[in-house]
Amino acid sequence: MNTTTLDVTPAPVVTSPARRHAAGYWVVALAFLTVMAFATVPTPLYAIYQQEAGFAPVVVTVVFAAFAVGVMVSLLLAGHLSDTLGRRPLILLSIGLEVVSALVFLTSTSLPVLLVARLVCGIGIGTLTATATAHLGELRAVAAPGAGPRHAATVAGLANIGGLALGPLAGGLLAELAPAPLHTPYLVFLVLLLVAAAAVATVPETVARPEVRAPYHPQRVAVPIAERPAFRAAGASAFTAFAVFGMFTALAPTFLVTVLHRTDHLLAGTVTFAVFAAAAAAQVLGGGWTPRRQVVAGATALVAGLVVVVVGAVAALLGVFLLGAVVAGTGVGLVFRSAVVRAGALAPADQRGEVLAALFLTAYAGLTVPVLLTGVALLFLDPVTVLVGFVVVTSAAVLASTARSLRVS
């Protein structure tokens, strides 16, 4: 009697630590997404604040700038502390700050309250971004050894920019369909943030605390002297990219009301969602391109998109305005990804954090200064003129920074 022996190779056994880290990986990703979404929930609500409190557009830009200032302060003072204090405690601290921000938002619609709420929100975001990104990479390394860093980098990017995209959409939807539009969005996210905190508390820690803690010092911000021309080019790209993000986040609702005469809060959230979603998609789809190709394609799309936005505004065509927003968002995603890659390559691994800190501070300056100047300009000029001026100056800056990047690459 003949018998056939089957050579069956047993499936690899997934260890308990690997399973815990795999589950923790997705918990951190979802928490990251939730916090970033909360950061942009107020975008479609600014028009309501203007109506109820009589704010001028420049006041909205000041409130928005408070968020960017909070991010920059936090990047300098706390963004690096998870390397010694641990990833999980810093993520929990970040979520706690967003909970405080939500509670402050619920107390009043006065300007001082809004400034405090946005400042606290920015501090939480600055603490979270680098910490969650690093934690995702470390959790993935244990959950899927040898898989490489690309999956974690992609998930971190999608959680970051994808969250920023979902926030305005959620805020606009709740403001349009639910009662109490200046309370319901914050109550919903307050619950989501508390759930996220409870889930993150169960995630494995990936940093061993040193027995002897080094004295505290702020994040070093430095660029090697020989690489400063290349950094200035990358920094200029990041500055202009975030200036476009800032314009659509802080002022898109104002332009929709004053130029296109659209007061739909969901529409205001949809415009900002479209910009960030396009940026996130572009970063994923163009992730394998060279930095040179990314910056050229990104600059082309960014300038073309801004021109289409102006055409839509001048002709009062909402569809054209939305198309321009999507194309511009695509360009922003590629330009910023190229800037991060180029800046990260300018220093050895032990100095990369210092260079990237300098890049992100430059980027958030772009999120602050141009938006404030645009808000001031709206006090003296009509909205279409201000929008055209913003597009002309920003487009010129994008083209100049791209030309410089190509020369030094």
Tab-separated table of N, CA and C in Angstrom, residues 102-246:
chain	number	residue	atom	x	y	z
A	102	ALA	N	-11.459	71.320	24.010
A	102	ALA	CA	-12.886	71.137	23.725
A	102	ALA	C	-13.751	71.721	24.832
A	103	LEU	N	-13.347	71.507	26.072
A	103	LEU	CA	-14.114	72.057	27.197
A	103	LEU	C	-14.099	73.578	27.194
A	104	VAL	N	-12.965	74.171	26.845
A	104	VAL	CA	-12.883	75.635	26.783
A	104	VAL	C	-13.784	76.164	25.672
A	105	PHE	N	-13.773	75.503	24.516
A	105	PHE	CA	-14.655	75.906	23.422
A	105	PHE	C	-16.114	75.931	23.870
A	106	LEU	N	-16.509	75.009	24.739
A	106	LEU	CA	-17.911	74.890	25.159
A	106	LEU	C	-18.347	75.969	26.143
A	107	THR	N	-17.372	76.726	26.699
A	107	THR	CA	-17.730	77.688	27.739
A	107	THR	C	-18.259	79.003	27.187
A	108	SER	N	-17.777	79.435	26.016
A	108	SER	CA	-18.150	80.768	25.538
A	108	SER	C	-17.747	80.916	24.079
A	109	THR	N	-18.312	81.921	23.422
A	109	THR	CA	-17.898	82.261	22.055
A	109	THR	C	-17.092	83.558	22.033
A	110	SER	N	-16.657	84.036	23.193
A	110	SER	CA	-15.900	85.289	23.241
A	110	SER	C	-14.502	85.089	22.663
A	111	LEU	N	-13.899	86.169	22.222
A	111	LEU	CA	-12.579	86.102	21.586
A	111	LEU	C	-11.512	85.544	22.525
A	112	PRO	N	-11.408	86.006	23.793
A	112	PRO	CA	-10.367	85.436	24.663
A	112	PRO	C	-10.497	83.922	24.834
A	113	VAL	N	-11.725	83.428	24.931
A	113	VAL	CA	-11.947	81.984	25.091
A	113	VAL	C	-11.504	81.240	23.836
A	114	LEU	N	-11.859	81.774	22.677
A	114	LEU	CA	-11.454	81.122	21.433
A	114	LEU	C	-9.933	81.098	21.288
A	115	LEU	N	-9.280	82.176	21.665
A	115	LEU	CA	-7.812	82.227	21.573
A	115	LEU	C	-7.180	81.179	22.487
A	116	VAL	N	-7.692	81.066	23.709
A	116	VAL	CA	-7.140	80.071	24.645
A	116	VAL	C	-7.389	78.662	24.123
A	117	ALA	N	-8.600	78.417	23.639
A	117	ALA	CA	-8.935	77.077	23.151
A	117	ALA	C	-8.039	76.674	21.987
A	118	ARG	N	-7.817	77.589	21.054
A	118	ARG	CA	-6.984	77.267	19.889
A	118	ARG	C	-5.509	77.146	20.270
A	119	LEU	N	-5.063	77.958	21.210
A	119	LEU	CA	-3.675	77.865	21.659
A	119	LEU	C	-3.417	76.505	22.303
A	120	VAL	N	-4.318	76.086	23.197
A	120	VAL	CA	-4.168	74.787	23.861
A	120	VAL	C	-4.225	73.659	22.833
A	121	CYS	N	-5.133	73.787	21.874
A	121	CYS	CA	-5.235	72.787	20.814
A	121	CYS	C	-3.916	72.676	20.055
A	122	GLY	N	-3.319	73.810	19.710
A	122	GLY	CA	-2.041	73.796	18.992
A	122	GLY	C	-0.926	73.162	19.801
A	123	ILE	N	-0.903	73.428	21.106
A	123	ILE	CA	0.127	72.828	21.968
A	123	ILE	C	-0.006	71.304	21.952
A	124	GLY	N	-1.237	70.819	22.013
A	124	GLY	CA	-1.446	69.372	21.964
A	124	GLY	C	-1.006	68.768	20.649
A	125	ILE	N	-1.281	69.453	19.548
A	125	ILE	CA	-0.891	68.940	18.228
A	125	ILE	C	0.629	68.900	18.091
A	126	GLY	N	1.303	69.956	18.544
A	126	GLY	CA	2.763	69.982	18.460
A	126	GLY	C	3.405	68.873	19.271
A	127	THR	N	2.802	68.536	20.394
A	127	THR	CA	3.320	67.444	21.225
A	127	THR	C	3.064	66.091	20.581
A	128	LEU	N	1.946	65.974	19.884
A	128	LEU	CA	1.519	64.679	19.363
A	128	LEU	C	2.239	64.247	18.097
A	129	THR	N	2.435	65.155	17.150
A	129	THR	CA	2.770	64.758	15.787
A	129	THR	C	4.009	63.877	15.706
A	130	ALA	N	5.139	64.364	16.224
A	130	ALA	CA	6.365	63.569	16.152
A	130	ALA	C	6.265	62.326	17.025
A	131	THR	N	5.607	62.462	18.184
A	131	THR	CA	5.492	61.338	19.115
A	131	THR	C	4.695	60.191	18.504
A	132	ALA	N	3.529	60.487	17.946
A	132	ALA	CA	2.691	59.437	17.361
A	132	ALA	C	3.364	58.821	16.141
A	133	THR	N	4.025	59.649	15.336
A	133	THR	CA	4.723	59.126	14.161
A	133	THR	C	5.811	58.132	14.570
A	134	ALA	N	6.600	58.501	15.590
A	134	ALA	CA	7.653	57.601	16.070
A	134	ALA	C	7.056	56.334	16.687
A	135	HIS	N	5.981	56.490	17.446
A	135	HIS	CA	5.354	55.334	18.100
A	135	HIS	C	4.821	54.349	17.062
A	136	LEU	N	4.215	54.860	16.000
A	136	LEU	CA	3.711	53.976	14.953
A	136	LEU	C	4.848	53.169	14.327
A	137	GLY	N	5.961	53.819	14.042
A	137	GLY	CA	7.091	53.112	13.459
A	137	GLY	C	7.618	52.016	14.369
A	138	GLU	N	7.686	52.303	15.666
A	138	GLU	CA	8.222	51.332	16.633
A	138	GLU	C	7.249	50.177	16.864
A	139	LEU	N	5.960	50.474	16.933
A	139	LEU	CA	4.964	49.412	17.099
A	139	LEU	C	4.944	48.494	15.877
A	140	ARG	N	5.045	49.064	14.711
A	140	ARG	CA	5.056	48.285	13.469
A	140	ARG	C	6.291	47.387	13.394
A	141	ALA	N	7.418	47.878	13.871
A	141	ALA	CA	8.654	47.093	13.825
A	141	ALA	C	8.540	45.820	14.657
A	142	VAL	N	7.801	45.872	15.759
A	142	VAL	CA	7.600	44.682	16.593
A	142	VAL	C	6.492	43.805	16.008
A	143	ALA	N	5.430	44.433	15.523
A	143	ALA	CA	4.292	43.673	14.998
A	143	ALA	C	4.627	42.956	13.701
A	144	ALA	N	5.460	43.565	12.867
A	144	ALA	CA	5.823	42.981	11.569
A	144	ALA	C	7.318	43.157	11.342
A	145	PRO	N	8.148	42.357	12.030
A	145	PRO	CA	9.603	42.509	11.901
A	145	PRO	C	10.056	42.334	10.446
A	146	GLY	N	10.950	43.201	10.026
A	146	GLY	CA	11.488	43.101	8.675
A	146	GLY	C	10.604	43.672	7.597
A	147	ALA	N	9.457	44.235	7.958
A	147	ALA	CA	8.536	44.755	6.944
A	147	ALA	C	8.979	46.089	6.374
A	148	GLY	N	9.893	46.780	7.063
A	148	GLY	CA	10.334	48.070	6.568
A	148	GLY	C	9.462	49.197	7.087
A	149	PRO	N	9.946	50.434	6.947
A	149	PRO	CA	9.247	51.569	7.564
A	149	PRO	C	8.139	52.185	6.714
A	150	ARG	N	7.993	51.737	5.465
A	150	ARG	CA	7.099	52.466	4.559
A	150	ARG	C	5.637	52.426	5.014
A	151	HIS	N	5.185	51.266	5.490
A	151	HIS	CA	3.778	51.139	5.906
A	151	HIS	C	3.468	52.116	7.033
A	152	ALA	N	4.347	52.164	8.044
A	152	ALA	CA	4.119	53.061	9.183
A	152	ALA	C	4.169	54.517	8.750
A	153	ALA	N	5.098	54.845	7.839
A	153	ALA	CA	5.195	56.229	7.364
A	153	ALA	C	3.936	56.631	6.611
A	154	THR	N	3.405	55.703	5.806
A	154	THR	CA	2.182	56.000	5.053
A	154	THR	C	0.992	56.171	5.989
A	155	VAL	N	0.860	55.274	6.966
A	155	VAL	CA	-0.251	55.369	7.917
A	155	VAL	C	-0.154	56.655	8.731
A	156	ALA	N	1.065	56.999	9.158
A	156	ALA	CA	1.247	58.242	9.915
A	156	ALA	C	0.851	59.454	9.074
A	157	GLY	N	1.260	59.462	7.813
A	157	GLY	CA	0.900	60.580	6.937
A	157	GLY	C	-0.595	60.677	6.712
A	158	LEU	N	-1.244	59.518	6.530
A	158	LEU	CA	-2.694	59.523	6.321
A	158	LEU	C	-3.438	59.938	7.586
A	159	ALA	N	-2.957	59.479	8.745
A	159	ALA	CA	-3.597	59.884	10.000
A	159	ALA	C	-3.446	61.382	10.214
A	160	ASN	N	-2.283	61.906	9.883
A	160	ASN	CA	-2.001	63.327	10.078
A	160	ASN	C	-2.858	64.189	9.153
A	161	ILE	N	-2.609	64.089	7.860
A	161	ILE	CA	-3.322	64.951	6.910
A	161	ILE	C	-4.757	64.475	6.710
A	162	GLY	N	-4.971	63.159	6.776
A	162	GLY	CA	-6.343	62.658	6.668
A	162	GLY	C	-7.223	63.157	7.797
A	163	GLY	N	-6.659	63.230	9.009
A	163	GLY	CA	-7.411	63.793	10.121
A	163	GLY	C	-7.735	65.257	9.903
A	164	LEU	N	-6.747	66.005	9.436
A	164	LEU	CA	-6.985	67.417	9.132
A	164	LEU	C	-8.071	67.585	8.071
A	165	ALA	N	-8.178	66.605	7.165
A	165	ALA	CA	-9.224	66.655	6.135
A	165	ALA	C	-10.595	66.333	6.705
A	166	LEU	N	-10.664	65.340	7.576
A	166	LEU	CA	-11.964	64.899	8.102
A	166	LEU	C	-12.573	65.899	9.080
A	167	GLY	N	-11.731	66.640	9.805
A	167	GLY	CA	-12.234	67.578	10.802
A	167	GLY	C	-13.232	68.583	10.257
A	168	PRO	N	-12.900	69.334	9.202
A	168	PRO	CA	-13.865	70.308	8.670
A	168	PRO	C	-15.136	69.653	8.143
A	169	LEU	N	-14.988	68.460	7.551
A	169	LEU	CA	-16.173	67.774	7.035
A	169	LEU	C	-17.106	67.403	8.182
A	170	ALA	N	-16.530	66.857	9.265
A	170	ALA	CA	-17.349	66.503	10.429
A	170	ALA	C	-17.950	67.745	11.069
A	171	GLY	N	-17.144	68.806	11.210
A	171	GLY	CA	-17.640	70.036	11.811
A	171	GLY	C	-18.759	70.654	10.995
A	172	GLY	N	-18.583	70.680	9.669
A	172	GLY	CA	-19.612	71.249	8.802
A	172	GLY	C	-20.890	70.437	8.809
A	173	LEU	N	-20.748	69.102	8.818
A	173	LEU	CA	-21.923	68.231	8.828
A	173	LEU	C	-22.712	68.396	10.120
A	174	LEU	N	-22.012	68.425	11.242
A	174	LEU	CA	-22.695	68.581	12.535
A	174	LEU	C	-23.308	69.970	12.671
A	175	ALA	N	-22.608	70.982	12.163
A	175	ALA	CA	-23.141	72.343	12.244
A	175	ALA	C	-24.388	72.506	11.393
A	176	GLU	N	-24.445	71.779	10.283
A	176	GLU	CA	-25.567	71.914	9.355
A	176	GLU	C	-26.775	71.100	9.799
A	177	LEU	N	-26.538	69.920	10.373
A	177	LEU	CA	-27.639	68.991	10.622
A	177	LEU	C	-28.028	68.851	12.085
A	178	ALA	N	-27.098	69.147	12.990
A	178	ALA	CA	-27.367	68.935	14.417
A	178	ALA	C	-27.725	70.259	15.091
A	179	PRO	N	-28.397	70.204	16.242
A	179	PRO	CA	-28.686	71.441	16.978
A	179	PRO	C	-27.409	72.004	17.614
A	180	ALA	N	-27.468	73.263	18.016
A	180	ALA	CA	-26.358	73.926	18.716
A	180	ALA	C	-25.043	73.754	17.964
A	181	PRO	N	-24.903	74.390	16.782
A	181	PRO	CA	-23.724	74.163	15.943
A	181	PRO	C	-22.405	74.564	16.577
A	182	LEU	N	-22.414	75.451	17.588
A	182	LEU	CA	-21.172	75.828	18.257
A	182	LEU	C	-20.909	74.996	19.502
A	183	HIS	N	-21.734	73.989	19.732
A	183	HIS	CA	-21.527	73.095	20.870
A	183	HIS	C	-21.454	71.626	20.461
A	184	THR	N	-22.350	71.202	19.579
A	184	THR	CA	-22.415	69.786	19.222
A	184	THR	C	-21.101	69.226	18.672
A	185	PRO	N	-20.415	69.915	17.731
A	185	PRO	CA	-19.155	69.340	17.224
A	185	PRO	C	-18.134	69.090	18.335
A	186	TYR	N	-18.045	70.006	19.293
A	186	TYR	CA	-17.074	69.837	20.367
A	186	TYR	C	-17.493	68.735	21.340
A	187	LEU	N	-18.812	68.601	21.575
A	187	LEU	CA	-19.283	67.525	22.444
A	187	LEU	C	-19.003	66.158	21.826
A	188	VAL	N	-19.245	66.040	20.530
A	188	VAL	CA	-18.991	64.770	19.840
A	188	VAL	C	-17.511	64.409	19.918
A	189	PHE	N	-16.659	65.383	19.648
A	189	PHE	CA	-15.224	65.094	19.669
A	189	PHE	C	-14.695	64.936	21.088
A	190	LEU	N	-15.353	65.560	22.043
A	190	LEU	CA	-14.963	65.334	23.439
A	190	LEU	C	-15.116	63.850	23.792
A	191	VAL	N	-16.223	63.259	23.374
A	191	VAL	CA	-16.445	61.830	23.614
A	191	VAL	C	-15.398	60.994	22.876
A	192	LEU	N	-15.171	61.328	21.606
A	192	LEU	CA	-14.195	60.576	20.811
A	192	LEU	C	-12.794	60.665	21.409
A	193	LEU	N	-12.421	61.827	21.902
A	193	LEU	CA	-11.094	62.002	22.502
A	193	LEU	C	-10.961	61.192	23.783
A	194	LEU	N	-12.009	61.155	24.593
A	194	LEU	CA	-11.957	60.359	25.830
A	194	LEU	C	-11.847	58.868	25.509
A	195	VAL	N	-12.567	58.417	24.493
A	195	VAL	CA	-12.449	57.019	24.067
A	195	VAL	C	-11.038	56.733	23.569
A	196	ALA	N	-10.479	57.673	22.788
A	196	ALA	CA	-9.120	57.498	22.275
A	196	ALA	C	-8.114	57.408	23.412
A	197	ALA	N	-8.287	58.242	24.436
A	197	ALA	CA	-7.366	58.206	25.575
A	197	ALA	C	-7.437	56.870	26.295
A	198	ALA	N	-8.643	56.368	26.497
A	198	ALA	CA	-8.795	55.073	27.173
A	198	ALA	C	-8.148	53.959	26.374
A	199	ALA	N	-8.260	54.024	25.051
A	199	ALA	CA	-7.666	52.988	24.204
A	199	ALA	C	-6.142	53.089	24.190
A	200	VAL	N	-5.622	54.301	24.092
A	200	VAL	CA	-4.164	54.494	24.056
A	200	VAL	C	-3.526	54.030	25.361
A	201	ALA	N	-4.239	54.141	26.460
A	201	ALA	CA	-3.697	53.711	27.756
A	201	ALA	C	-3.362	52.223	27.782
A	202	THR	N	-3.919	51.450	26.855
A	202	THR	CA	-3.661	50.005	26.798
A	202	THR	C	-2.542	49.644	25.820
A	203	VAL	N	-2.014	50.619	25.106
A	203	VAL	CA	-1.019	50.352	24.056
A	203	VAL	C	0.355	50.108	24.681
A	204	PRO	N	1.130	49.155	24.163
A	204	PRO	CA	2.470	48.907	24.716
A	204	PRO	C	3.377	50.124	24.555
A	205	GLU	N	4.217	50.359	25.533
A	205	GLU	CA	5.237	51.399	25.452
A	205	GLU	C	6.427	50.861	24.653
A	206	THR	N	7.070	51.707	23.893
A	206	THR	CA	8.186	51.263	23.050
A	206	THR	C	9.500	51.951	23.396
A	207	VAL	N	9.483	52.809	24.405
A	207	VAL	CA	10.700	53.515	24.816
A	207	VAL	C	11.022	53.144	26.259
A	208	ALA	N	12.237	52.697	26.473
A	208	ALA	CA	12.693	52.403	27.835
A	208	ALA	C	13.233	53.680	28.464
A	209	ARG	N	12.676	54.058	29.593
A	209	ARG	CA	13.138	55.278	30.248
A	209	ARG	C	14.553	55.084	30.792
A	210	PRO	N	15.422	56.057	30.597
A	210	PRO	CA	16.781	55.934	31.137
A	210	PRO	C	16.768	55.976	32.664
A	211	GLU	N	17.693	55.251	33.277
A	211	GLU	CA	17.767	55.249	34.741
A	211	GLU	C	18.121	56.626	35.276
A	212	VAL	N	18.999	57.316	34.565
A	212	VAL	CA	19.378	58.676	34.952
A	212	VAL	C	18.866	59.617	33.866
A	213	ARG	N	17.918	60.443	34.224
A	213	ARG	CA	17.314	61.334	33.239
A	213	ARG	C	18.202	62.554	33.006
A	214	ALA	N	18.449	62.833	31.740
A	214	ALA	CA	19.259	64.002	31.393
A	214	ALA	C	18.496	65.279	31.717
A	215	PRO	N	19.195	66.375	32.013
A	215	PRO	CA	18.515	67.647	32.282
A	215	PRO	C	17.660	68.070	31.088
A	216	TYR	N	16.549	68.709	31.394
A	216	TYR	CA	15.659	69.165	30.325
A	216	TYR	C	16.327	70.232	29.475
A	217	HIS	N	16.072	70.169	28.181
A	217	HIS	CA	16.481	71.240	27.274
A	217	HIS	C	15.471	71.292	26.133
A	218	PRO	N	15.214	72.462	25.592
A	218	PRO	CA	14.303	72.549	24.450
A	218	PRO	C	14.871	71.791	23.251
A	219	GLN	N	14.010	71.513	22.285
A	219	GLN	CA	14.439	70.877	21.054
A	219	GLN	C	15.490	71.737	20.350
A	220	ARG	N	16.631	71.124	20.040
A	220	ARG	CA	17.639	71.846	19.272
A	220	ARG	C	17.146	72.044	17.845
A	221	VAL	N	17.362	73.231	17.331
A	221	VAL	CA	17.006	73.549	15.951
A	221	VAL	C	18.288	73.992	15.265
A	222	ALA	N	18.780	73.176	14.351
A	222	ALA	CA	20.065	73.480	13.726
A	222	ALA	C	20.141	72.845	12.348
A	223	VAL	N	20.883	73.498	11.472
A	223	VAL	CA	21.129	72.994	10.124
A	223	VAL	C	22.627	73.104	9.858
A	224	PRO	N	23.284	72.030	9.394
A	224	PRO	CA	24.709	72.121	9.074
A	224	PRO	C	24.988	73.285	8.128
A	225	ILE	N	26.057	74.016	8.398
A	225	ILE	CA	26.356	75.230	7.627
A	225	ILE	C	26.419	74.947	6.140
A	226	ALA	N	27.080	73.852	5.765
A	226	ALA	CA	27.259	73.550	4.345
A	226	ALA	C	25.935	73.264	3.644
A	227	GLU	N	24.901	72.874	4.415
A	227	GLU	CA	23.622	72.482	3.816
A	227	GLU	C	22.564	73.579	3.900
A	228	ARG	N	22.945	74.742	4.388
A	228	ARG	CA	21.927	75.777	4.585
A	228	ARG	C	21.291	76.286	3.297
A	229	PRO	N	22.034	76.424	2.182
A	229	PRO	CA	21.345	76.826	0.938
A	229	PRO	C	20.257	75.831	0.529
A	230	ALA	N	20.555	74.532	0.647
A	230	ALA	CA	19.547	73.518	0.312
A	230	ALA	C	18.385	73.563	1.298
A	231	PHE	N	18.688	73.824	2.581
A	231	PHE	CA	17.613	73.901	3.566
A	231	PHE	C	16.722	75.108	3.303
A	232	ARG	N	17.322	76.232	2.938
A	232	ARG	CA	16.492	77.414	2.665
A	232	ARG	C	15.517	77.149	1.527
A	233	ALA	N	15.955	76.380	0.532
A	233	ALA	CA	15.057	76.039	-0.572
A	233	ALA	C	13.927	75.136	-0.090
A	234	ALA	N	14.270	74.115	0.700
A	234	ALA	CA	13.237	73.222	1.233
A	234	ALA	C	12.307	73.970	2.182
A	235	GLY	N	12.877	74.843	3.019
A	235	GLY	CA	12.070	75.616	3.946
A	235	GLY	C	11.105	76.549	3.233
A	236	ALA	N	11.567	77.173	2.142
A	236	ALA	CA	10.682	78.054	1.375
A	236	ALA	C	9.525	77.267	0.776
A	237	SER	N	9.808	76.045	0.319
A	237	SER	CA	8.735	75.191	-0.218
A	237	SER	C	7.713	74.866	0.868
A	238	ALA	N	8.207	74.500	2.047
A	238	ALA	CA	7.301	74.166	3.155
A	238	ALA	C	6.489	75.381	3.584
A	239	PHE	N	7.118	76.552	3.626
A	239	PHE	CA	6.445	77.786	4.022
A	239	PHE	C	5.275	78.083	3.084
A	240	THR	N	5.527	78.032	1.780
A	240	THR	CA	4.471	78.361	0.816
A	240	THR	C	3.371	77.305	0.812
A	241	ALA	N	3.759	76.029	0.980
A	241	ALA	CA	2.744	74.971	1.010
A	241	ALA	C	1.791	75.177	2.175
A	242	PHE	N	2.334	75.471	3.357
A	242	PHE	CA	1.479	75.672	4.523
A	242	PHE	C	0.718	76.995	4.447
A	243	ALA	N	1.227	77.958	3.720
A	243	ALA	CA	0.470	79.197	3.524
A	243	ALA	C	-0.841	78.900	2.799
A	244	VAL	N	-0.784	77.997	1.826
A	244	VAL	CA	-2.001	77.610	1.102
A	244	VAL	C	-2.936	76.829	2.031
A	245	PHE	N	-2.379	75.908	2.813
A	245	PHE	CA	-3.202	75.220	3.820
A	245	PHE	C	-3.900	76.231	4.728
A	246	GLY	N	-3.145	77.219	5.185
A	246	GLY	CA	-3.695	78.219	6.092
A	246	GLY	C	-4.819	79.018	5.469
